[in-house]
Amino acid sequence: MSNLAKLKIVALDITGKNYLSWVLDAEIHLDAKGFGDTIKEGNKATCQDKAKAMIFLRHHLHKGLQTGYVTVKDPQILWSNLKEMYDHHKTVILPKARYKWLHLILQDFKSVSEYNSTMFQITSQLKLCGEKITDADMLEKTYSTFHANNVVLQTQYREKVRPTGSTPFPESNVTTHNGKKSKNKDHATSSGRGQWCGHRRGRRFDGYGRGHGRYYNSSHSQQKWDRKDGKCEKGKSDNVTSVCYHCGGKGHWSR
């Protein structure tokens, strides 16, 4: 346990399953220590730098690999031998990573965090194998896994967001006619306040006097009471003049 605590990076497994990630971590740490050139061909590193780089590499190898390369003292030779032994893992990992990427579906995960974690693992493997995966590719992959019922939502995500305040104003209750806005003429009818037709004593709603079967104006048509059928019929109104029932004069009326 004490040896594991001192490791800067995860040791290279003898099976080579973590070779691709180990190579990346080893290169970063060697560059940070100033020994990055020691693993390159034709380098002119000093013997002291090569020895320090060799100590670091051997310290982060499986014990079986340490035994196998016990006689190697040049870090560039050790690096090349390890690459020759494990670099073929790309041909194994790449098809698997592509398969996982192809069948990655958002609905298969319980949470978005689990989906993102799996996606980053797959994209890391693809990048280690030389594949180029951008943020746009990951977003497009997520959109393409949406359910068919969410195709509208998928399209909206792809489009640019509409600027604030540019949404058209609702015009359900107001209409435009000849460049002027006017309220709906049928407002009285739609609100349930319809016209009334029938027998009624006293003052009529239209301002006319007593009587049966008189006409009154409507916004759409003229109606009168039919005594025979007891129904209201639509028709054209007669030219009716107000007559006073007290004196018989015109122009005024009295109860």
Short mmCIF file of C-alpha atoms in Angstrom, two decimals:
data_model
loop_
_atom_site.label_atom_id
_atom_site.label_comp_id
_atom_site.label_asym_id
_atom_site.label_seq_id
_atom_site.Cartn_x
_atom_site.Cartn_y
_atom_site.Cartn_z
CA MET A 1 0.00 0.00 0.00
CA SER A 2 2.92 2.34 0.74
CA ASN A 3 4.25 1.80 -2.79
CA LEU A 4 0.87 2.61 -4.34
CA ALA A 5 0.64 5.82 -2.33
CA LYS A 6 3.90 7.07 -3.84
CA LEU A 7 2.89 6.46 -7.44
CA LYS A 8 2.48 9.58 -9.55
CA ILE A 9 0.38 7.74 -12.12
CA VAL A 10 -1.30 4.34 -12.32
CA ALA A 11 1.26 1.64 -13.07
CA LEU A 12 1.18 0.00 -16.50
CA ASP A 13 -0.63 -3.31 -16.24
CA ILE A 14 1.11 -6.36 -17.67
CA THR A 15 -1.92 -7.06 -19.85
CA GLY A 16 -1.60 -3.62 -21.41
CA LYS A 17 -5.29 -2.77 -20.88
CA ASN A 18 -4.38 0.70 -19.62
CA TYR A 19 -1.47 1.28 -22.00
CA LEU A 20 -3.04 4.16 -23.94
CA SER A 21 -3.87 6.19 -20.84
CA TRP A 22 -0.53 5.26 -19.23
CA VAL A 23 1.40 6.61 -22.21
CA LEU A 24 -0.41 9.92 -22.01
CA ASP A 25 0.16 10.29 -18.27
CA ALA A 26 3.82 9.27 -18.51
CA GLU A 27 4.54 11.81 -21.27
CA ILE A 28 2.94 14.60 -19.25
CA HIS A 29 4.93 13.83 -16.10
CA LEU A 30 8.22 13.46 -17.98
CA ASP A 31 7.66 16.83 -19.67
CA ALA A 32 6.84 18.40 -16.31
CA LYS A 33 10.11 17.12 -14.87
CA GLY A 34 12.10 18.24 -17.93
CA PHE A 35 12.82 14.71 -19.17
CA GLY A 36 10.46 14.67 -22.14
CA ASP A 37 13.27 14.42 -24.70
CA THR A 38 14.72 11.26 -23.13
CA ILE A 39 12.06 9.03 -24.76
CA LYS A 40 12.48 10.48 -28.27
CA GLU A 41 14.64 8.88 -30.93
CA GLY A 42 18.03 10.53 -31.53
CA ASN A 43 17.81 12.60 -28.37
CA LYS A 44 20.92 14.16 -26.83
CA ALA A 45 19.87 13.94 -23.21
CA THR A 46 22.53 13.60 -20.55
CA CYS A 47 23.13 10.35 -18.73
CA GLN A 48 21.79 11.91 -15.55
CA ASP A 49 18.49 12.87 -17.20
CA LYS A 50 18.19 9.41 -18.75
CA ALA A 51 18.74 7.78 -15.38
CA LYS A 52 16.07 9.94 -13.72
CA ALA A 53 13.61 9.21 -16.52
CA MET A 54 14.37 5.50 -16.25
CA ILE A 55 13.69 5.52 -12.50
CA PHE A 56 10.32 7.15 -13.10
CA LEU A 57 9.29 4.72 -15.84
CA ARG A 58 10.35 1.59 -13.98
CA HIS A 59 8.59 2.79 -10.85
CA HIS A 60 5.31 2.90 -12.76
CA LEU A 61 5.50 -0.55 -14.36
CA HIS A 62 3.99 -3.83 -13.30
CA LYS A 63 6.46 -6.03 -11.41
CA GLY A 64 6.45 -8.54 -14.23
CA LEU A 65 7.46 -5.82 -16.69
CA GLN A 66 10.13 -4.56 -14.33
CA THR A 67 11.64 -8.03 -14.30
CA GLY A 68 11.42 -8.38 -18.07
CA TYR A 69 13.27 -5.11 -18.74
CA VAL A 70 15.69 -5.25 -15.84
CA THR A 71 18.72 -4.93 -18.14
CA VAL A 72 17.40 -1.93 -20.14
CA LYS A 73 18.98 1.36 -19.02
CA ASP A 74 17.95 3.70 -21.83
CA PRO A 75 14.43 5.17 -21.41
CA GLN A 76 14.05 5.57 -25.19
CA ILE A 77 14.62 1.83 -25.73
CA LEU A 78 12.21 0.91 -22.94
CA TRP A 79 9.62 3.27 -24.40
CA SER A 80 9.96 1.77 -27.87
CA ASN A 81 9.73 -1.82 -26.58
CA LEU A 82 6.57 -1.07 -24.63
CA LYS A 83 5.03 0.59 -27.68
CA GLU A 84 5.86 -2.40 -29.85
CA MET A 85 4.30 -4.73 -27.30
CA TYR A 86 1.08 -2.85 -26.49
CA ASP A 87 0.41 -0.35 -29.27
CA HIS A 88 -1.69 -2.93 -31.09
CA HIS A 89 -4.33 -2.42 -28.41
CA LYS A 90 -5.55 0.50 -30.50
CA THR A 91 -6.83 -1.94 -33.09
CA VAL A 92 -8.82 -3.69 -30.35
CA ILE A 93 -10.02 -0.67 -28.38
CA LEU A 94 -11.00 1.49 -31.37
CA PRO A 95 -13.71 -0.84 -32.77
CA LYS A 96 -15.18 -1.31 -29.29
CA ALA A 97 -15.20 2.42 -28.65
CA ARG A 98 -16.85 3.08 -32.01
CA TYR A 99 -19.50 0.46 -31.26
CA LYS A 100 -20.25 2.01 -27.87
CA TRP A 101 -20.44 5.45 -29.44
CA LEU A 102 -22.81 4.25 -32.13
CA HIS A 103 -25.20 2.64 -29.63
CA LEU A 104 -25.03 5.37 -26.98
CA ILE A 105 -28.62 6.43 -26.16
CA LEU A 106 -29.68 8.95 -23.57
CA GLN A 107 -32.83 7.00 -22.60
CA ASP A 108 -30.70 4.03 -21.47
CA PHE A 109 -29.44 5.95 -18.42
CA LYS A 110 -31.20 6.86 -15.19
CA SER A 111 -29.67 10.33 -15.01
CA VAL A 112 -27.93 12.82 -17.24
CA SER A 113 -24.76 12.62 -15.12
CA GLU A 114 -24.45 8.89 -15.81
CA TYR A 115 -24.92 9.53 -19.52
CA ASN A 116 -22.27 12.25 -19.54
CA SER A 117 -19.81 10.07 -17.61
CA THR A 118 -20.18 7.23 -20.09
CA MET A 119 -19.89 9.59 -23.04
CA PHE A 120 -16.63 11.08 -21.75
CA GLN A 121 -15.17 7.61 -21.22
CA ILE A 122 -16.00 6.63 -24.78
CA THR A 123 -14.72 9.87 -26.28
CA SER A 124 -11.49 9.55 -24.29
CA GLN A 125 -10.87 6.10 -25.75
CA LEU A 126 -11.59 7.41 -29.24
CA LYS A 127 -9.18 10.31 -28.78
CA LEU A 128 -6.45 8.03 -27.45
CA CYS A 129 -6.85 5.96 -30.60
CA GLY A 130 -6.41 9.03 -32.79
CA GLU A 131 -10.07 9.85 -33.43
CA LYS A 132 -11.13 13.50 -33.35
CA ILE A 133 -14.29 14.16 -31.31
CA THR A 134 -15.45 17.75 -30.84
CA ASP A 135 -18.05 19.26 -28.52
CA ALA A 136 -20.31 19.74 -31.53
CA ASP A 137 -20.09 16.00 -32.24
CA MET A 138 -21.12 15.19 -28.68
CA LEU A 139 -24.07 17.59 -28.79
CA GLU A 140 -25.24 16.22 -32.12
CA LYS A 141 -24.94 12.70 -30.75
CA THR A 142 -27.15 13.64 -27.80
CA TYR A 143 -29.77 15.28 -30.03
CA SER A 144 -29.86 12.29 -32.37
CA THR A 145 -30.72 9.96 -29.48
CA PHE A 146 -33.92 11.85 -28.60
CA HIS A 147 -37.12 9.85 -28.80
CA ALA A 148 -39.25 10.26 -31.92
CA ASN A 149 -41.93 12.00 -29.84
CA ASN A 150 -39.39 14.72 -28.98
CA VAL A 151 -38.44 15.50 -32.58
CA VAL A 152 -39.81 19.05 -32.18
CA LEU A 153 -37.65 19.60 -29.10
CA GLN A 154 -34.69 18.20 -30.99
CA THR A 155 -35.24 20.69 -33.80
CA GLN A 156 -35.58 23.59 -31.38
CA TYR A 157 -32.24 22.75 -29.73
CA ARG A 158 -30.55 22.75 -33.12
CA GLU A 159 -31.96 26.12 -34.12
CA LYS A 160 -30.82 29.44 -32.77
CA VAL A 161 -32.66 30.75 -29.75
CA ARG A 162 -35.22 33.44 -30.59
CA PRO A 163 -34.15 36.84 -29.15
CA THR A 164 -36.11 38.07 -26.16
CA GLY A 165 -39.21 40.06 -27.10
CA SER A 166 -39.36 38.87 -30.70
CA THR A 167 -42.24 36.46 -30.14
CA PRO A 168 -45.37 37.60 -32.06
CA PHE A 169 -48.07 39.20 -29.89
CA PRO A 170 -51.23 37.07 -29.59
CA GLU A 171 -54.08 38.37 -31.74
CA SER A 172 -56.87 36.02 -30.74
CA ASN A 173 -59.14 38.74 -29.36
CA VAL A 174 -58.19 41.60 -31.68
CA THR A 175 -58.43 41.70 -35.46
CA THR A 176 -56.87 44.10 -37.92
CA HIS A 177 -59.01 45.60 -40.67
CA ASN A 178 -57.79 48.25 -43.14
CA GLY A 179 -54.76 48.93 -40.97
CA LYS A 180 -56.88 49.56 -37.83
CA LYS A 181 -57.45 47.25 -34.89
CA SER A 182 -61.03 46.66 -33.78
CA LYS A 183 -62.66 44.42 -31.24
CA ASN A 184 -64.66 41.46 -32.40
CA LYS A 185 -68.17 42.51 -33.40
CA ASP A 186 -69.59 39.29 -32.09
CA HIS A 187 -68.45 39.99 -28.56
CA ALA A 188 -72.01 40.39 -27.27
CA THR A 189 -73.12 37.13 -28.83
CA SER A 190 -70.04 35.19 -27.67
CA SER A 191 -70.46 36.43 -24.10
CA GLY A 192 -73.97 34.99 -23.94
CA ARG A 193 -75.92 38.29 -24.19
CA GLY A 194 -78.08 37.49 -27.21
CA GLN A 195 -81.12 39.32 -28.58
CA TRP A 196 -84.63 38.58 -27.24
CA CYS A 197 -87.69 38.15 -29.35
CA GLY A 198 -91.27 37.60 -28.13
CA HIS A 199 -94.21 39.02 -26.20
CA ARG A 200 -93.44 41.73 -23.69
CA ARG A 201 -95.48 44.55 -22.27
CA GLY A 202 -94.22 47.99 -21.69
CA ARG A 203 -91.07 49.47 -23.16
CA ARG A 204 -89.23 47.43 -25.76
CA PHE A 205 -85.48 46.92 -25.68
CA ASP A 206 -85.15 48.73 -29.00
CA GLY A 207 -86.96 51.85 -27.78
CA TYR A 208 -90.26 51.15 -29.52
CA GLY A 209 -93.61 51.04 -27.71
CA ARG A 210 -96.07 48.31 -26.88
CA GLY A 211 -97.31 45.73 -29.29
CA HIS A 212 -96.68 42.27 -30.64
CA GLY A 213 -94.67 41.26 -33.66
CA ARG A 214 -92.71 44.47 -33.96
CA TYR A 215 -89.25 44.52 -35.49
CA TYR A 216 -86.04 45.49 -33.81
CA ASN A 217 -82.56 46.03 -35.10
CA SER A 218 -79.79 43.45 -34.74
CA SER A 219 -76.11 43.68 -35.57
CA HIS A 220 -76.42 40.87 -38.14
CA SER A 221 -80.08 40.44 -39.15
CA GLN A 222 -83.63 41.53 -38.46
CA GLN A 223 -86.02 39.24 -36.56
CA LYS A 224 -89.79 39.30 -35.82
CA TRP A 225 -92.23 37.09 -33.97
CA ASP A 226 -94.48 34.80 -35.96
CA ARG A 227 -97.75 34.30 -34.08
CA LYS A 228 -98.74 31.20 -36.04
CA ASP A 229 -95.62 29.13 -35.55
CA GLY A 230 -94.45 30.77 -32.34
CA LYS A 231 -90.94 31.19 -33.79
CA CYS A 232 -88.59 34.01 -34.48
CA GLU A 233 -87.96 34.53 -38.16
CA LYS A 234 -85.20 36.48 -39.84
CA GLY A 235 -86.21 39.10 -42.35
CA LYS A 236 -85.90 42.66 -43.45
CA SER A 237 -87.38 45.28 -41.13
CA ASP A 238 -90.19 47.61 -42.21
CA ASN A 239 -89.91 51.34 -42.00
CA VAL A 240 -91.56 51.80 -38.61
CA THR A 241 -92.18 55.25 -37.11
CA SER A 242 -92.75 55.80 -33.42
CA VAL A 243 -96.37 56.79 -32.67
CA CYS A 244 -97.62 58.15 -29.40
CA TYR A 245 -100.29 55.86 -27.98
CA HIS A 246 -101.81 58.69 -25.96
CA CYS A 247 -102.42 61.36 -28.63
CA GLY A 248 -101.50 59.58 -31.88
CA GLY A 249 -98.75 62.06 -32.73
CA LYS A 250 -95.42 61.18 -34.28
CA GLY A 251 -91.94 61.98 -33.11
CA HIS A 252 -92.68 61.12 -29.50
CA TRP A 253 -94.50 58.46 -27.55
CA SER A 254 -96.14 58.06 -24.19
CA ARG A 255 -97.16 55.19 -21.99
#
